[in-house]
Coordinates of C-alpha atoms in Angstrom, one line a residue:
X6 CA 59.2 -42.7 122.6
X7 CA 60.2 -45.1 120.2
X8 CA 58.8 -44.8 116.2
X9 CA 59.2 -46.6 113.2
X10 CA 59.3 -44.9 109.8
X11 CA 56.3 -46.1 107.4
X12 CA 57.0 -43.7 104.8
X13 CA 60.6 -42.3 103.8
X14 CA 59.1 -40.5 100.6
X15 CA 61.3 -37.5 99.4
X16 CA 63.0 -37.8 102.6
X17 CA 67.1 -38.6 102.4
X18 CA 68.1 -38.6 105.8
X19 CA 65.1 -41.4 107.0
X20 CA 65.1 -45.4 106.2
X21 CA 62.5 -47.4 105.8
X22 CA 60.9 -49.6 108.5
X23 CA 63.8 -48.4 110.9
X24 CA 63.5 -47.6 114.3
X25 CA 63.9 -43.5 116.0
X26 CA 63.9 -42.2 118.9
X27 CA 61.6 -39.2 119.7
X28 CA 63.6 -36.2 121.1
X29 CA 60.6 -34.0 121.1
X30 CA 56.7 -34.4 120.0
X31 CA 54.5 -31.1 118.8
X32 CA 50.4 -31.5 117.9
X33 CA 52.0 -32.8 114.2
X34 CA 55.1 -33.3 114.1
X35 CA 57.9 -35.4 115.9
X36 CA 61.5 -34.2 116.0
X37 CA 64.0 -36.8 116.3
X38 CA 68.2 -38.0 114.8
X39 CA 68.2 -38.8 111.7
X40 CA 70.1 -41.4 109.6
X41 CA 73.0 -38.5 109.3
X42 CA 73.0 -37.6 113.1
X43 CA 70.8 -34.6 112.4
X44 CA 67.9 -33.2 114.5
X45 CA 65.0 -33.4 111.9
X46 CA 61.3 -31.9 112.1
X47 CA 58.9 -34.6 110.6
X48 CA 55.3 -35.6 110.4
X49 CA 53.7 -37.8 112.5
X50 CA 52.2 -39.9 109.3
X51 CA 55.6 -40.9 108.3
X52 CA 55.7 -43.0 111.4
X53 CA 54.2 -45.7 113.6
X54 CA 54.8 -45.6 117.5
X55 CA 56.7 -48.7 118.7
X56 CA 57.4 -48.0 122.0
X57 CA 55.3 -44.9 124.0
X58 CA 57.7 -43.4 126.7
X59 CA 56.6 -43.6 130.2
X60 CA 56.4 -40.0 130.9
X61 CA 53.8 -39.8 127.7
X62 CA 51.8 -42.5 129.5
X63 CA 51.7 -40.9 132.9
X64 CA 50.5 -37.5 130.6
X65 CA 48.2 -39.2 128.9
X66 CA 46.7 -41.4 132.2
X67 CA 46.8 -37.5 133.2
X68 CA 45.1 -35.8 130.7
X69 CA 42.2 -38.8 130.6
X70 CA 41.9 -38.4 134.6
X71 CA 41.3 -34.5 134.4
X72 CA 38.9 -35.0 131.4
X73 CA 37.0 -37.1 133.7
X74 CA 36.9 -34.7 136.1
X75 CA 36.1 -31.9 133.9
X76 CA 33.3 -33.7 132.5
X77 CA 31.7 -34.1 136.1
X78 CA 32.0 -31.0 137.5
X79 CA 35.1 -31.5 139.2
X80 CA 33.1 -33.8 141.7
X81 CA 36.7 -35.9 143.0
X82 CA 39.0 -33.2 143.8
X83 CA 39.3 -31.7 146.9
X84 CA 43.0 -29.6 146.5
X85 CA 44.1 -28.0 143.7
X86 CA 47.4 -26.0 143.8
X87 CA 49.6 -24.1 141.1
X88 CA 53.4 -23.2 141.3
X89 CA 54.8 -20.6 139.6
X90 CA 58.5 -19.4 139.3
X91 CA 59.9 -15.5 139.5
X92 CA 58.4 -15.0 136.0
X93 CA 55.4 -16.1 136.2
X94 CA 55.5 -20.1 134.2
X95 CA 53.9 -22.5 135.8
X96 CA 56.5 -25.0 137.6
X97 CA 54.1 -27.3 139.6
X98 CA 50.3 -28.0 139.5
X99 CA 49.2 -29.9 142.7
X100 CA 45.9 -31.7 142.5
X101 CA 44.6 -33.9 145.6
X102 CA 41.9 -36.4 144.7
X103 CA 39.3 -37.1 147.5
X104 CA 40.0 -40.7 147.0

């Protein structure tokens, strides 16, 4: 994900109206290499998205598609599968639409 900074108030190591690159994305906060080549933690209202990254849109297409289905009962899924490794986090989930 690509974002532009909007706001580089009390912030030394950001410039304004230049372009980042996303390393990592939390609820409020994006983490990304600042001006100096450091990882920095920042808020997400110092910055507009320029570019979304593919695997956030897939996520998102995701997250929309399972709303859907929550919201109706679950009436378009005929397979649903979870993976788990040796300690127990989820590796895979599996879903099989009846479409």
């Amino acid at each position: 994900m690509i974002v532009k900074c909007i706001d580089n108030n009390l912030c030394e190591d950001l410039t304004l109206s230049k372009d980042y690159l996303v390393i990592e994305e939390a609820p409020e906060y994006f983490v990304l290499i600042s001006d100096k080549n450091e990882e920095i933690t920042c808020r997400k209202s110092r910055f507009k998205v320029i570019q979304d990254g593919e695997l956030a849109k897939k996520t998102k297409a995701t997250i929309n598609e399972l709303t859907y289905q929550l919201n109706n009962e679950f009436s378009d899924i005929k397979q649903f599968n979870i993976r788990k490794n040796s300690k127990g986090e989820i590796k895979e989930i599996s879903i099989k639409f009846k479409y």
